[in-house]
mmCIF file of C-alpha atoms in Angstrom:
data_model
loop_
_atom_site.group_PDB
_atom_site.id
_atom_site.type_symbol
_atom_site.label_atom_id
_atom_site.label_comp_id
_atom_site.label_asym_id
_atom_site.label_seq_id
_atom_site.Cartn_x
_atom_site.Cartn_y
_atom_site.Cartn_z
ATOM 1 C CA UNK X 1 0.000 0.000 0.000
ATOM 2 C CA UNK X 2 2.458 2.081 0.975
ATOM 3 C CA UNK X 3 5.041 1.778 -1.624
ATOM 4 C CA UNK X 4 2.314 2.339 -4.394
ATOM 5 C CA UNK X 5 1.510 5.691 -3.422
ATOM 6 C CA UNK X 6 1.060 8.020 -5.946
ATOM 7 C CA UNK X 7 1.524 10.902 -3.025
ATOM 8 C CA UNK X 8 4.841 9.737 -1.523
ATOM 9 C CA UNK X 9 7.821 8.528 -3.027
ATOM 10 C CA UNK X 10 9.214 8.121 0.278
ATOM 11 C CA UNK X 11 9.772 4.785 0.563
ATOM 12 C CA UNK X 12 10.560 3.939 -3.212
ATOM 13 C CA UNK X 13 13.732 6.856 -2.674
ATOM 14 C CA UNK X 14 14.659 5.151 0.869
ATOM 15 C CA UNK X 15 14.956 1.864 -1.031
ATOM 16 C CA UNK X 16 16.888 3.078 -4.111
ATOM 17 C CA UNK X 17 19.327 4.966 -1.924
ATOM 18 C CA UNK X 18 19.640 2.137 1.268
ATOM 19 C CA UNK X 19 20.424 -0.442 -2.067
ATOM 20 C CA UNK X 20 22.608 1.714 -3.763
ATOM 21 C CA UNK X 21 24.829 1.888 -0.788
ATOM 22 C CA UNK X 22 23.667 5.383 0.788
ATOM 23 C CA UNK X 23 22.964 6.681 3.966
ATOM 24 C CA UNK X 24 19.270 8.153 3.178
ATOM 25 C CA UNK X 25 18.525 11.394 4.539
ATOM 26 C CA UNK X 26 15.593 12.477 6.913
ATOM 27 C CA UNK X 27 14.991 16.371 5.094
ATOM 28 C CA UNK X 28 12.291 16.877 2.754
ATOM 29 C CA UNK X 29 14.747 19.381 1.222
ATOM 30 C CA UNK X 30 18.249 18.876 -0.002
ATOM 31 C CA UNK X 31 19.434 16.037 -1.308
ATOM 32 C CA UNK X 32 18.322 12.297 -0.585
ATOM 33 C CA UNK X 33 21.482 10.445 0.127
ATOM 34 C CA UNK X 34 25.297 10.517 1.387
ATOM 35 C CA UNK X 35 28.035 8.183 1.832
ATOM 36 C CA UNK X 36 31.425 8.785 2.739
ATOM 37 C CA UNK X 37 34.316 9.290 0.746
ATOM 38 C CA UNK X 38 36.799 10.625 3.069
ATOM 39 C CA UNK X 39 36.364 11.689 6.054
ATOM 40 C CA UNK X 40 34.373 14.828 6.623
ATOM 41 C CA UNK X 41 33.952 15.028 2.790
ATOM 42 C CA UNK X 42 30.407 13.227 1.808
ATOM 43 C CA UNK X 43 29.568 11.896 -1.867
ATOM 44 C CA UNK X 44 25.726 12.944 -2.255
ATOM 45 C CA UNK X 45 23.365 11.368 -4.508
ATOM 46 C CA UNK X 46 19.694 12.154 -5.627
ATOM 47 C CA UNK X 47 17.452 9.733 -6.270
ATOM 48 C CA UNK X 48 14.355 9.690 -8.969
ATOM 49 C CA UNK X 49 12.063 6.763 -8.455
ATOM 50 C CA UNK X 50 9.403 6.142 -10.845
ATOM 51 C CA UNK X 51 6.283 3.249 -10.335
ATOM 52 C CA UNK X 52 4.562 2.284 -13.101
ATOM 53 C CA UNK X 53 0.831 1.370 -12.129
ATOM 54 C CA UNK X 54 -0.399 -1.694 -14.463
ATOM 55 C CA UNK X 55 -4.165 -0.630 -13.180
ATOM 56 C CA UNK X 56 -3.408 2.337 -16.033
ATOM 57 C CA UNK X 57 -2.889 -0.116 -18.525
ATOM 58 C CA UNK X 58 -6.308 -1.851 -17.418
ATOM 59 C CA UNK X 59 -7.682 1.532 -17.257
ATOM 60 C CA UNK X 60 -6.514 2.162 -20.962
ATOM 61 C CA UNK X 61 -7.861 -0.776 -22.447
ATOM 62 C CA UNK X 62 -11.360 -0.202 -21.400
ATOM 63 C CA UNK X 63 -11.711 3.412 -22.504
ATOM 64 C CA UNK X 64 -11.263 4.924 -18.806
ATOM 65 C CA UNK X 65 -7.984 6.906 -20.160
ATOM 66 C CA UNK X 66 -7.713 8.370 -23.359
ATOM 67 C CA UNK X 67 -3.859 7.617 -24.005
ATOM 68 C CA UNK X 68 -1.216 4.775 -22.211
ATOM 69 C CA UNK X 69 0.164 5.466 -19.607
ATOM 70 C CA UNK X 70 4.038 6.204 -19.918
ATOM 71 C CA UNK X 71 6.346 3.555 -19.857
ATOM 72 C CA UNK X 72 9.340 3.390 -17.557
ATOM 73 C CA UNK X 73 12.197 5.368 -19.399
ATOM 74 C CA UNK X 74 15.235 5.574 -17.143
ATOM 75 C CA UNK X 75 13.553 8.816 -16.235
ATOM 76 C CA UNK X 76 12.712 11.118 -13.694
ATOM 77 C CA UNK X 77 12.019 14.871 -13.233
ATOM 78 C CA UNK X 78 13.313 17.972 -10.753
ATOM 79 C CA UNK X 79 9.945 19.994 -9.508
ATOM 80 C CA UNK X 80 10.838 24.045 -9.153
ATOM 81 C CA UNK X 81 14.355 23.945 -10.631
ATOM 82 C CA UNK X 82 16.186 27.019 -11.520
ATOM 83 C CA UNK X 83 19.480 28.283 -12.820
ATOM 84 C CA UNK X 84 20.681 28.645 -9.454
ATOM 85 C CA UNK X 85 19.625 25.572 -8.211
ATOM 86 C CA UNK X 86 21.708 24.007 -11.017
ATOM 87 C CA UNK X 87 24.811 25.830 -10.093
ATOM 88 C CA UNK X 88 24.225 24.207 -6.883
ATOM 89 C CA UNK X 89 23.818 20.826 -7.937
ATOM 90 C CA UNK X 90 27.122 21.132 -10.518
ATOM 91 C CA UNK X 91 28.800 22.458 -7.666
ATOM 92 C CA UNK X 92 28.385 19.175 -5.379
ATOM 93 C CA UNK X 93 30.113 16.313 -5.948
ATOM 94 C CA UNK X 94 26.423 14.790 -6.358
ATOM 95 C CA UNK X 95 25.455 11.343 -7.634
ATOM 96 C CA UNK X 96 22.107 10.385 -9.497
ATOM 97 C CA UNK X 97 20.242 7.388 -8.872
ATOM 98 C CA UNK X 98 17.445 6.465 -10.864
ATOM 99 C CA UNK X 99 15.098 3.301 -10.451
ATOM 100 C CA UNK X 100 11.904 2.422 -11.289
ATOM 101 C CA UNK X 101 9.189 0.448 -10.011
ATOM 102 C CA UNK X 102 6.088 -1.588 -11.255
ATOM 103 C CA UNK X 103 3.165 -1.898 -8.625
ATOM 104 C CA UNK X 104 5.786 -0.977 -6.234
ATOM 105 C CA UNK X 105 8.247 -4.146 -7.139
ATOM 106 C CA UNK X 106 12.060 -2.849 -7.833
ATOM 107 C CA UNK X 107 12.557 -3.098 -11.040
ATOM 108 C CA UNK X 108 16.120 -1.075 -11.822
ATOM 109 C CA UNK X 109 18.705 1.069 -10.452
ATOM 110 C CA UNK X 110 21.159 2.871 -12.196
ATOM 111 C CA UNK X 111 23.492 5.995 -11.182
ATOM 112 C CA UNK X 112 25.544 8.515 -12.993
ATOM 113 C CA UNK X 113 27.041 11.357 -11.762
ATOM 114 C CA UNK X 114 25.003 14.933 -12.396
ATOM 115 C CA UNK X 115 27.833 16.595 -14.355
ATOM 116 C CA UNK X 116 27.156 14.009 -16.938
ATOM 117 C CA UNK X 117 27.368 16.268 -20.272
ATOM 118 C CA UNK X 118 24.135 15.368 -22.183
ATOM 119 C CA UNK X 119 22.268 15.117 -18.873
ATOM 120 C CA UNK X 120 23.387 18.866 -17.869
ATOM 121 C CA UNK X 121 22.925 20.339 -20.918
ATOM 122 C CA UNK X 122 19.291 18.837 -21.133
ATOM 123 C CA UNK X 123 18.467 20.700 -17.846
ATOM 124 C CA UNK X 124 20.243 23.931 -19.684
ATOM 125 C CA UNK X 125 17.700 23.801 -22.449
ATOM 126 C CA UNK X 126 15.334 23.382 -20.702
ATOM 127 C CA UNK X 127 15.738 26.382 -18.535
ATOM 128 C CA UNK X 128 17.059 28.783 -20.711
ATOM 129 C CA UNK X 129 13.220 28.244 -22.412
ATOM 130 C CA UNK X 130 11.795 28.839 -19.686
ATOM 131 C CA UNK X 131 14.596 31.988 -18.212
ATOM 132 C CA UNK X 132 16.758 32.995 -21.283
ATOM 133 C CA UNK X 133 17.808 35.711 -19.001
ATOM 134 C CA UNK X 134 18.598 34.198 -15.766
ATOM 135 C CA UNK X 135 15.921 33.315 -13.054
ATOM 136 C CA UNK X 136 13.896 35.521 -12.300
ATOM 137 C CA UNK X 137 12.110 36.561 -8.603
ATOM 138 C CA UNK X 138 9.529 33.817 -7.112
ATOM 139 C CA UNK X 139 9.655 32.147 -10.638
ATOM 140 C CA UNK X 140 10.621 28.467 -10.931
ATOM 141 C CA UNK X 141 10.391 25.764 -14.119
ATOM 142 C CA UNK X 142 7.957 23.284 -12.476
ATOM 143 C CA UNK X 143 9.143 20.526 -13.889
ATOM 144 C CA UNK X 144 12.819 19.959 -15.499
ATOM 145 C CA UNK X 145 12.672 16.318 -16.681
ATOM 146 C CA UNK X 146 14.803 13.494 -18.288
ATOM 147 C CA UNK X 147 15.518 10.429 -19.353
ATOM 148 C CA UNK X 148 17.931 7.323 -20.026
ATOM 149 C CA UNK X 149 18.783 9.379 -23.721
ATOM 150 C CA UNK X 150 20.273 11.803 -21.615
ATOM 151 C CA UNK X 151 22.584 10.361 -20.226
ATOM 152 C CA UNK X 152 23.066 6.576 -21.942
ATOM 153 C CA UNK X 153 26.487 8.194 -22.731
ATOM 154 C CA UNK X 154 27.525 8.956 -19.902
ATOM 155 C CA UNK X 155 30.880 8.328 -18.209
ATOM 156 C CA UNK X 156 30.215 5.916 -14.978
ATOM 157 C CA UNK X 157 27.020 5.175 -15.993
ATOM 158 C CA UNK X 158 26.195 1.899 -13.377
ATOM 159 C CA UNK X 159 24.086 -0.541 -13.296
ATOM 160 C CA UNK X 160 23.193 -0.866 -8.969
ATOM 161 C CA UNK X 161 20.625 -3.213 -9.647
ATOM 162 C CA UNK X 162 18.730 -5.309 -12.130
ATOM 163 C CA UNK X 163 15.884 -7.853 -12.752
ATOM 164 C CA UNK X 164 17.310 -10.891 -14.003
ATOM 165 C CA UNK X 165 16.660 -11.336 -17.651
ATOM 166 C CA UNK X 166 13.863 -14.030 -17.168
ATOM 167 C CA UNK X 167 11.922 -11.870 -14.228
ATOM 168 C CA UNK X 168 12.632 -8.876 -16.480
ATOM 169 C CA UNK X 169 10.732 -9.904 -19.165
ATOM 170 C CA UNK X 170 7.083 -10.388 -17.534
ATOM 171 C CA UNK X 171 7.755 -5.942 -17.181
ATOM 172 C CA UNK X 172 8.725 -5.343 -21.095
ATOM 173 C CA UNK X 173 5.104 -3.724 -21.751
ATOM 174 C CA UNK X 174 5.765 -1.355 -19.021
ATOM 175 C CA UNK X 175 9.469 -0.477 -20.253
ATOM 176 C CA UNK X 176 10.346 1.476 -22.993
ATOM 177 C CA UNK X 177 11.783 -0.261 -25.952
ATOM 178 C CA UNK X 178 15.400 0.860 -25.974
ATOM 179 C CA UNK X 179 15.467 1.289 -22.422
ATOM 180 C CA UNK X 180 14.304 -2.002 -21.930
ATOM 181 C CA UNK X 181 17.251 -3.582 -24.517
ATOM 182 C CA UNK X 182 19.760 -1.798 -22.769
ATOM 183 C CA UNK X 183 18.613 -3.188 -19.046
ATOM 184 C CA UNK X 184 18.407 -6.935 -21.100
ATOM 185 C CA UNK X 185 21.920 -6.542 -22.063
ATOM 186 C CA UNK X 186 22.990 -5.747 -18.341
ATOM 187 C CA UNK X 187 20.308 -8.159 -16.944
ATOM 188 C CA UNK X 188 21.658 -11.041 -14.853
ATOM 189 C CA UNK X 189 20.648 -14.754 -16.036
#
């Protein structure tokens, strides 16, 4: 019950950090995770869990939604991010960790670090639409989002955790199709 709710991501972020080796943090604000590195010197991380509800799919089928619902994509999405937010963020030595979820089972985990070029520069486009000019007083984009094409290049690019190829398979209509090749090809047997 808890896992699957659409209001709190709590738990699926406490999960995706505690597996990806992380300390999870107790704030609402800041960042969600920290491990350390050296001492006094702590490697943050951010995490961006996703569940995929296959009561949408249902709901699809018979008419109750007009389009279905999106797949998993090695995505996530910042809520009120701004230019100085990002500065922030590129100035950490900060950690992503993405995972997704399908009626609340773990489905993936995979981090990256932030500064990871196509990643940045997909949060840069997207707020320079928004604030060509800089931000701009009690203004915020409400939603900066990616996915797995932003960063698929990405140096240290790691695959925490996996499905095993068999289990995987029973989740391909809720994955995206070259998301889901690239978590086959790093799938356990």
């Amino acid at each position: 019950m808890y896992i699957n709710d659409k209001n709190s991501s709590r738990l699926r972020e406490f999960l995706t950090v505690s597996m990806a080796g992380y300390n999870h943090t107790e704030e609402k604000i800041g960042y969600n995770g920290y491990k350390h590195i050296a001492p006094d010197k702590p490697l943050w991380c951010e995490a961006k869990p996703k569940n995929f509800s296959t009561r949408e799919i249902e709901r699809f089928k018979q008419g109750q939604r007009s389009t279905f619902p999106q797949k998993l994509n090695g995505g996530g999405n910042f809520s009120d991010y701004t230019w100085n937010r990002l500065k922030k963020d590129l100035g950490e030595n900060l950690q992503m960790l993405v995972s997704g979820f399908v009626d609340g089972k773990l489905i993936y985990i995979l981090e990256f670090p932030f500064r990871c070029k196509g990643f940045v520069e997909n949060l840069e486009r997207q707020l320079k639409s928004q604030f060509p000019r800089g931000d701009e007083p009690s203004r915020f984009l409400r939603s900066a989002n990616f996915n797995f094409k932003d960063y698929v290049d990405c140096e240290g690019l790691r695959v925490v955790f996996v499905l095993k190829k068999a289990e995987l398979s029973r989740f391909r209509e809720c994955i995206a199709k070259d998301f889901y090749k690239y978590l086959q090809a790093n799938a356990p047997e």
